[in-house]
């Protein structure tokens, strides 16, 4: 049965991203750090939901993540991976995400990168679940400026570096003003 909320409202679009103090989100098609504690938070934020990501981000992971419906945004019409949905445009990715969200009976589509995908969807995002990595690593992928957009902080938690973390970090959730949480 489809959730009645889904019939009347499009699913919330949520970025789930980790960004260093210098806006770095990646290096050489991978992460510029290892934060085992944050990977658990990423899993909790995305599990059971449709997840949009770019082709390079998907290839850096190497496989569909379990418990999520992965939608890969690509310009390559021949891209095909078992268990992955291919989208050739942003609108196609969002449409597939909405269909999958209704099928899964969830009210959220998550976006897991990369930098180009975040940039292209910045005007459409409803929520940002941001991990601020307390470091300034070198990188070649950066999160776009969003501070000028109408977001408000709704949650914050500090995390000291654990045994499987390169750095300490802070998680902050932002909702677009006017959005119902």
Tab-separated table of N, CA, C and O in Angstrom, residues 6-100:
chain	number	residue	atom	x	y	z
A	6	UNK	N	2.655	10.293	0.649
A	6	UNK	CA	3.370	10.318	-0.623
A	6	UNK	C	2.467	10.764	-1.772
A	6	UNK	O	2.929	11.343	-2.734
A	7	UNK	N	1.184	10.488	-1.678
A	7	UNK	CA	0.255	10.863	-2.739
A	7	UNK	C	0.126	12.378	-2.806
A	7	UNK	O	0.049	12.962	-3.879
A	8	UNK	N	0.145	13.023	-1.671
A	8	UNK	CA	-0.095	14.462	-1.602
A	8	UNK	C	1.172	15.309	-1.582
A	8	UNK	O	1.097	16.515	-1.691
A	9	UNK	N	2.316	14.701	-1.422
A	9	UNK	CA	3.552	15.470	-1.269
A	9	UNK	C	4.705	14.707	-1.894
A	9	UNK	O	4.849	13.512	-1.699
A	10	UNK	N	5.536	15.435	-2.605
A	10	UNK	CA	6.713	14.782	-3.167
A	10	UNK	C	7.661	14.402	-2.033
A	10	UNK	O	7.675	15.039	-0.981
A	11	UNK	N	8.456	13.368	-2.238
A	11	UNK	CA	9.394	12.986	-1.179
A	11	UNK	C	10.449	14.069	-0.969
A	11	UNK	O	10.820	14.780	-1.893
A	12	UNK	N	10.908	14.169	0.269
A	12	UNK	CA	11.959	15.124	0.615
A	12	UNK	C	13.261	14.683	-0.052
A	12	UNK	O	13.609	13.513	-0.054
A	13	UNK	N	13.988	15.645	-0.591
A	13	UNK	CA	15.293	15.386	-1.205
A	13	UNK	C	16.366	15.760	-0.190
A	13	UNK	O	16.429	16.917	0.251
A	14	UNK	N	17.192	14.790	0.191
A	14	UNK	CA	18.178	14.976	1.253
A	14	UNK	C	19.580	14.656	0.762
A	14	UNK	O	19.835	13.565	0.273
A	15	UNK	N	20.486	15.623	0.916
A	15	UNK	CA	21.906	15.373	0.681
A	15	UNK	C	22.476	14.736	1.944
A	15	UNK	O	22.236	15.221	3.047
A	16	UNK	N	23.265	13.678	1.784
A	16	UNK	CA	24.031	13.098	2.880
A	16	UNK	C	25.484	13.233	2.445
A	16	UNK	O	25.903	12.622	1.458
A	17	UNK	N	26.250	14.066	3.160
A	17	UNK	CA	27.576	14.440	2.677
A	17	UNK	C	28.531	14.672	3.846
A	17	UNK	O	28.108	15.103	4.915
A	18	UNK	N	29.804	14.356	3.618
A	18	UNK	CA	30.867	14.692	4.564
A	18	UNK	C	31.790	15.689	3.875
A	18	UNK	O	32.212	15.466	2.736
A	19	UNK	N	32.075	16.785	4.572
A	19	UNK	CA	32.878	17.865	4.001
A	19	UNK	C	33.931	18.306	5.013
A	19	UNK	O	33.630	18.523	6.180
A	20	UNK	N	35.154	18.473	4.543
A	20	UNK	CA	36.232	18.970	5.397
A	20	UNK	C	36.128	20.484	5.562
A	20	UNK	O	35.322	21.145	4.880
A	21	UNK	N	36.931	21.031	6.426
A	21	UNK	CA	36.906	22.475	6.710
A	21	UNK	C	37.199	23.323	5.479
A	21	UNK	O	36.801	24.476	5.406
A	22	UNK	N	37.878	22.757	4.487
A	22	UNK	CA	38.193	23.475	3.247
A	22	UNK	C	37.244	23.091	2.103
A	22	UNK	O	37.562	23.271	0.943
A	23	UNK	N	36.085	22.541	2.437
A	23	UNK	CA	35.004	22.155	1.521
A	23	UNK	C	35.320	20.899	0.711
A	23	UNK	O	34.546	20.495	-0.138
A	24	UNK	N	36.467	20.252	0.962
A	24	UNK	CA	36.812	19.021	0.259
A	24	UNK	C	35.814	17.928	0.621
A	24	UNK	O	35.494	17.734	1.800
A	25	UNK	N	35.338	17.213	-0.414
A	25	UNK	CA	34.505	16.035	-0.174
A	25	UNK	C	35.142	14.774	-0.763
A	25	UNK	O	34.665	13.677	-0.515
A	26	UNK	N	36.201	14.951	-1.554
A	26	UNK	CA	36.828	13.777	-2.134
A	26	UNK	C	38.170	14.060	-2.760
A	26	UNK	O	38.544	15.213	-2.982
A	27	UNK	N	38.867	12.952	-3.047
A	27	UNK	CA	40.166	13.025	-3.709
A	27	UNK	C	40.337	11.760	-4.549
A	27	UNK	O	40.110	10.652	-4.048
A	28	UNK	N	40.689	11.941	-5.808
A	28	UNK	CA	40.944	10.809	-6.705
A	28	UNK	C	39.769	9.816	-6.731
A	28	UNK	O	39.956	8.606	-6.626
A	29	UNK	N	38.555	10.358	-6.845
A	29	UNK	CA	37.326	9.548	-6.889
A	29	UNK	C	37.120	8.682	-5.648
A	29	UNK	O	36.562	7.593	-5.720
A	30	UNK	N	37.564	9.177	-4.516
A	30	UNK	CA	37.344	8.491	-3.248
A	30	UNK	C	37.277	9.515	-2.133
A	30	UNK	O	37.339	10.723	-2.372
A	31	UNK	N	37.146	9.038	-0.924
A	31	UNK	CA	37.144	9.936	0.224
A	31	UNK	C	38.577	10.317	0.578
A	31	UNK	O	39.512	9.557	0.325
A	32	UNK	N	38.739	11.476	1.185
A	32	UNK	CA	40.065	11.964	1.576
A	32	UNK	C	40.364	11.632	3.042
A	32	UNK	O	41.274	12.196	3.627
A	33	UNK	N	39.594	10.718	3.627
A	33	UNK	CA	39.738	10.336	5.028
A	33	UNK	C	38.998	9.023	5.242
A	33	UNK	O	38.255	8.555	4.382
A	34	UNK	N	39.186	8.453	6.416
A	34	UNK	CA	38.379	7.313	6.833
A	34	UNK	C	37.744	7.661	8.165
A	34	UNK	O	38.432	8.005	9.121
A	35	UNK	N	36.426	7.585	8.200
A	35	UNK	CA	35.666	7.822	9.431
A	35	UNK	C	34.665	6.681	9.598
A	35	UNK	O	33.522	6.757	9.144
A	36	UNK	N	35.101	5.610	10.239
A	36	UNK	CA	34.216	4.467	10.448
A	36	UNK	C	32.937	4.851	11.172
A	36	UNK	O	31.857	4.351	10.847
A	37	UNK	N	33.037	5.765	12.143
A	37	UNK	CA	31.852	6.196	12.895
A	37	UNK	C	30.863	6.917	11.990
A	37	UNK	O	29.652	6.740	12.106
A	38	UNK	N	31.374	7.733	11.072
A	38	UNK	CA	30.489	8.452	10.164
A	38	UNK	C	29.867	7.519	9.135
A	38	UNK	O	28.740	7.730	8.703
A	39	UNK	N	30.578	6.486	8.732
A	39	UNK	CA	29.993	5.520	7.790
A	39	UNK	C	28.749	4.867	8.388
A	39	UNK	O	27.772	4.608	7.677
A	40	UNK	N	28.759	4.631	9.695
A	40	UNK	CA	27.564	4.099	10.366
A	40	UNK	C	26.423	5.109	10.311
A	40	UNK	O	25.265	4.741	10.100
A	41	UNK	N	26.733	6.393	10.477
A	41	UNK	CA	25.697	7.437	10.387
A	41	UNK	C	25.171	7.549	8.957
A	41	UNK	O	23.969	7.724	8.741
A	42	UNK	N	26.062	7.435	7.967
A	42	UNK	CA	25.661	7.447	6.562
A	42	UNK	C	24.697	6.297	6.283
A	42	UNK	O	23.648	6.480	5.659
A	43	UNK	N	25.037	5.131	6.773
A	43	UNK	CA	24.169	3.967	6.570
A	43	UNK	C	22.799	4.204	7.190
A	43	UNK	O	21.765	3.951	6.553
A	44	UNK	N	22.764	4.715	8.402
A	44	UNK	CA	21.487	4.969	9.072
A	44	UNK	C	20.644	6.000	8.312
A	44	UNK	O	19.423	5.878	8.246
A	45	UNK	N	21.297	6.994	7.721
A	45	UNK	CA	20.572	8.058	7.013
A	45	UNK	C	20.043	7.609	5.656
A	45	UNK	O	19.102	8.199	5.130
A	46	UNK	N	20.655	6.579	5.070
A	46	UNK	CA	20.290	6.183	3.705
A	46	UNK	C	19.583	4.836	3.609
A	46	UNK	O	18.934	4.559	2.603
A	47	UNK	N	19.678	4.004	4.618
A	47	UNK	CA	19.138	2.651	4.567
A	47	UNK	C	17.632	2.658	4.317
A	47	UNK	O	16.898	3.431	4.923
A	48	UNK	N	17.207	1.818	3.390
A	48	UNK	CA	15.785	1.669	3.099
A	48	UNK	C	15.211	2.736	2.197
A	48	UNK	O	13.994	2.796	1.999
A	49	UNK	N	16.075	3.584	1.629
A	49	UNK	CA	15.611	4.713	0.821
A	49	UNK	C	16.251	4.674	-0.564
A	49	UNK	O	17.327	4.117	-0.734
A	50	UNK	N	15.611	5.302	-1.538
A	50	UNK	CA	16.291	5.480	-2.818
A	50	UNK	C	17.472	6.419	-2.637
A	50	UNK	O	17.393	7.380	-1.864
A	51	UNK	N	18.580	6.119	-3.337
A	51	UNK	CA	19.780	6.928	-3.202
A	51	UNK	C	20.320	7.256	-4.594
A	51	UNK	O	20.624	6.360	-5.372
A	52	UNK	N	20.431	8.548	-4.876
A	52	UNK	CA	20.958	9.028	-6.148
A	52	UNK	C	22.441	9.336	-5.981
A	52	UNK	O	22.839	9.952	-4.987
A	53	UNK	N	23.224	8.919	-6.967
A	53	UNK	CA	24.640	9.285	-6.988
A	53	UNK	C	25.115	9.325	-8.430
A	53	UNK	O	24.500	8.712	-9.309
A	54	UNK	N	26.189	10.053	-8.649
A	54	UNK	CA	26.790	10.100	-9.968
A	54	UNK	C	27.545	8.820	-10.277
A	54	UNK	O	27.881	8.035	-9.381
A	55	UNK	N	27.840	8.623	-11.560
A	55	UNK	CA	28.533	7.422	-12.014
A	55	UNK	C	29.905	7.264	-11.363
A	55	UNK	O	30.275	6.180	-10.918
A	56	UNK	N	30.688	8.362	-11.290
A	56	UNK	CA	32.027	8.259	-10.701
A	56	UNK	C	31.953	7.892	-9.223
A	56	UNK	O	32.768	7.103	-8.739
A	57	UNK	N	30.987	8.439	-8.515
A	57	UNK	CA	30.817	8.088	-7.103
A	57	UNK	C	30.462	6.615	-6.990
A	57	UNK	O	31.026	5.889	-6.164
A	58	UNK	N	29.530	6.160	-7.835
A	58	UNK	CA	29.164	4.748	-7.806
A	58	UNK	C	30.374	3.861	-8.085
A	58	UNK	O	30.609	2.874	-7.376
A	59	UNK	N	31.138	4.202	-9.117
A	59	UNK	CA	32.302	3.384	-9.465
A	59	UNK	C	33.342	3.371	-8.343
A	59	UNK	O	34.046	2.374	-8.156
A	60	UNK	N	33.442	4.466	-7.571
A	60	UNK	CA	34.387	4.486	-6.449
A	60	UNK	C	33.941	3.532	-5.342
A	60	UNK	O	34.778	2.975	-4.634
A	61	UNK	N	32.630	3.338	-5.209
A	61	UNK	CA	32.098	2.384	-4.230
A	61	UNK	C	32.212	0.968	-4.798
A	61	UNK	O	32.534	0.023	-4.086
A	62	UNK	N	31.913	0.824	-6.082
A	62	UNK	CA	32.122	-0.432	-6.783
A	62	UNK	C	30.955	-1.398	-6.815
A	62	UNK	O	31.018	-2.413	-7.509
A	63	UNK	N	29.897	-1.103	-6.076
A	63	UNK	CA	28.747	-2.012	-6.047
A	63	UNK	C	27.557	-1.262	-5.446
A	63	UNK	O	27.730	-0.257	-4.757
A	64	UNK	N	26.349	-1.775	-5.699
A	64	UNK	CA	25.196	-1.167	-5.028
A	64	UNK	C	25.288	-1.424	-3.522
A	64	UNK	O	25.692	-2.509	-3.102
A	65	UNK	N	24.958	-0.422	-2.736
A	65	UNK	CA	24.985	-0.597	-1.284
A	65	UNK	C	23.750	-1.379	-0.848
A	65	UNK	O	22.642	-1.083	-1.290
A	66	UNK	N	23.916	-2.356	0.016
A	66	UNK	CA	22.778	-3.176	0.443
A	66	UNK	C	21.712	-2.346	1.150
A	66	UNK	O	22.015	-1.387	1.862
A	67	UNK	N	20.457	-2.726	0.928
A	67	UNK	CA	19.343	-2.097	1.639
A	67	UNK	C	18.932	-0.744	1.097
A	67	UNK	O	18.146	-0.039	1.716
A	68	UNK	N	19.458	-0.368	-0.054
A	68	UNK	CA	19.105	0.897	-0.700
A	68	UNK	C	18.837	0.642	-2.173
A	68	UNK	O	19.447	-0.248	-2.764
A	69	UNK	N	17.968	1.422	-2.763
A	69	UNK	CA	17.749	1.386	-4.207
A	69	UNK	C	18.650	2.458	-4.808
A	69	UNK	O	18.413	3.654	-4.609
A	70	UNK	N	19.697	2.037	-5.505
A	70	UNK	CA	20.691	2.955	-6.031
A	70	UNK	C	20.311	3.417	-7.435
A	70	UNK	O	20.070	2.591	-8.315
A	71	UNK	N	20.274	4.735	-7.611
A	71	UNK	CA	20.015	5.357	-8.906
A	71	UNK	C	21.297	6.064	-9.312
A	71	UNK	O	21.748	6.981	-8.615
A	72	UNK	N	21.900	5.625	-10.421
A	72	UNK	CA	23.146	6.225	-10.876
A	72	UNK	C	22.838	7.192	-12.007
A	72	UNK	O	22.256	6.808	-13.019
A	73	UNK	N	23.231	8.427	-11.802
A	73	UNK	CA	23.072	9.478	-12.801
A	73	UNK	C	24.292	9.445	-13.715
A	73	UNK	O	25.428	9.557	-13.248
A	74	UNK	N	24.046	9.245	-15.017
A	74	UNK	CA	25.138	9.116	-15.975
A	74	UNK	C	24.715	9.663	-17.328
A	74	UNK	O	23.525	9.688	-17.647
A	75	UNK	N	25.697	10.088	-18.107
A	75	UNK	CA	25.432	10.496	-19.495
A	75	UNK	C	25.595	9.324	-20.450
A	75	UNK	O	25.341	9.449	-21.638
A	76	UNK	N	26.050	8.198	-19.928
A	76	UNK	CA	26.349	7.021	-20.745
A	76	UNK	C	25.121	6.104	-20.835
A	76	UNK	O	24.814	5.390	-19.873
A	77	UNK	N	24.431	6.096	-21.992
A	77	UNK	CA	23.230	5.269	-22.114
A	77	UNK	C	23.520	3.765	-22.059
A	77	UNK	O	22.606	2.969	-21.849
A	78	UNK	N	24.782	3.358	-22.208
A	78	UNK	CA	25.109	1.935	-22.139
A	78	UNK	C	25.476	1.487	-20.716
A	78	UNK	O	25.698	0.295	-20.482
A	79	UNK	N	25.517	2.424	-19.762
A	79	UNK	CA	25.848	2.060	-18.382
A	79	UNK	C	24.787	1.098	-17.860
A	79	UNK	O	23.588	1.378	-17.906
A	80	UNK	N	25.242	-0.050	-17.368
A	80	UNK	CA	24.320	-1.051	-16.849
A	80	UNK	C	25.025	-1.890	-15.801
A	80	UNK	O	26.078	-2.476	-16.069
A	81	UNK	N	24.459	-1.908	-14.600
A	81	UNK	CA	24.975	-2.728	-13.512
A	81	UNK	C	23.771	-3.398	-12.862
A	81	UNK	O	22.779	-2.726	-12.545
A	82	UNK	N	23.863	-4.679	-12.665
A	82	UNK	CA	22.765	-5.414	-12.039
A	82	UNK	C	22.453	-4.816	-10.668
A	82	UNK	O	23.359	-4.534	-9.878
A	83	UNK	N	21.180	-4.605	-10.415
A	83	UNK	CA	20.741	-4.076	-9.130
A	83	UNK	C	20.815	-2.566	-9.017
A	83	UNK	O	20.612	-2.017	-7.946
A	84	UNK	N	21.122	-1.884	-10.136
A	84	UNK	CA	21.257	-0.423	-10.135
A	84	UNK	C	20.304	0.161	-11.172
A	84	UNK	O	20.164	-0.373	-12.270
A	85	UNK	N	19.656	1.259	-10.817
A	85	UNK	CA	18.797	1.982	-11.748
A	85	UNK	C	19.638	3.054	-12.433
A	85	UNK	O	20.350	3.794	-11.765
A	86	UNK	N	19.546	3.153	-13.747
A	86	UNK	CA	20.289	4.164	-14.506
A	86	UNK	C	19.358	5.335	-14.804
A	86	UNK	O	18.211	5.155	-15.202
A	87	UNK	N	19.867	6.555	-14.616
A	87	UNK	CA	19.131	7.775	-14.969
A	87	UNK	C	20.021	8.613	-15.869
A	87	UNK	O	21.188	8.834	-15.566
A	88	UNK	N	19.461	9.075	-16.964
A	88	UNK	CA	20.233	9.859	-17.929
A	88	UNK	C	20.058	11.360	-17.740
A	88	UNK	O	20.688	12.141	-18.449
A	89	UNK	N	19.212	11.758	-16.787
A	89	UNK	CA	19.023	13.184	-16.495
A	89	UNK	C	18.631	13.344	-15.033
A	89	UNK	O	18.189	12.380	-14.383
A	90	UNK	N	18.763	14.566	-14.533
A	90	UNK	CA	18.345	14.846	-13.150
A	90	UNK	C	16.865	14.568	-12.964
A	90	UNK	O	16.455	13.962	-11.971
A	91	UNK	N	16.061	15.038	-13.915
A	91	UNK	CA	14.620	14.827	-13.783
A	91	UNK	C	14.273	13.350	-13.775
A	91	UNK	O	13.400	12.910	-13.024
A	92	UNK	N	14.968	12.568	-14.608
A	92	UNK	CA	14.757	11.117	-14.627
A	92	UNK	C	15.148	10.515	-13.277
A	92	UNK	O	14.428	9.679	-12.725
A	93	UNK	N	16.282	10.927	-12.723
A	93	UNK	CA	16.724	10.412	-11.424
A	93	UNK	C	15.711	10.741	-10.329
A	93	UNK	O	15.364	9.881	-9.517
A	94	UNK	N	15.216	11.971	-10.335
A	94	UNK	CA	14.237	12.371	-9.319
A	94	UNK	C	12.914	11.640	-9.506
A	94	UNK	O	12.267	11.245	-8.521
A	95	UNK	N	12.503	11.449	-10.743
A	95	UNK	CA	11.267	10.716	-11.014
A	95	UNK	C	11.390	9.262	-10.552
A	95	UNK	O	10.493	8.727	-9.891
A	96	UNK	N	12.511	8.625	-10.896
A	96	UNK	CA	12.735	7.251	-10.433
A	96	UNK	C	12.788	7.203	-8.908
A	96	UNK	O	12.244	6.280	-8.288
A	97	UNK	N	13.448	8.199	-8.303
A	97	UNK	CA	13.520	8.255	-6.842
A	97	UNK	C	12.145	8.359	-6.208
A	97	UNK	O	11.850	7.678	-5.223
A	98	UNK	N	11.273	9.195	-6.772
A	98	UNK	CA	9.915	9.353	-6.232
A	98	UNK	C	9.124	8.056	-6.372
A	98	UNK	O	8.407	7.647	-5.448
A	99	UNK	N	9.263	7.397	-7.517
A	99	UNK	CA	8.566	6.120	-7.728
A	99	UNK	C	9.049	5.074	-6.732
A	99	UNK	O	8.248	4.351	-6.118
A	100	UNK	N	10.370	4.985	-6.554
A	100	UNK	CA	10.927	4.022	-5.607
A	100	UNK	C	10.560	4.364	-4.167
A	100	UNK	O	10.279	3.464	-3.372
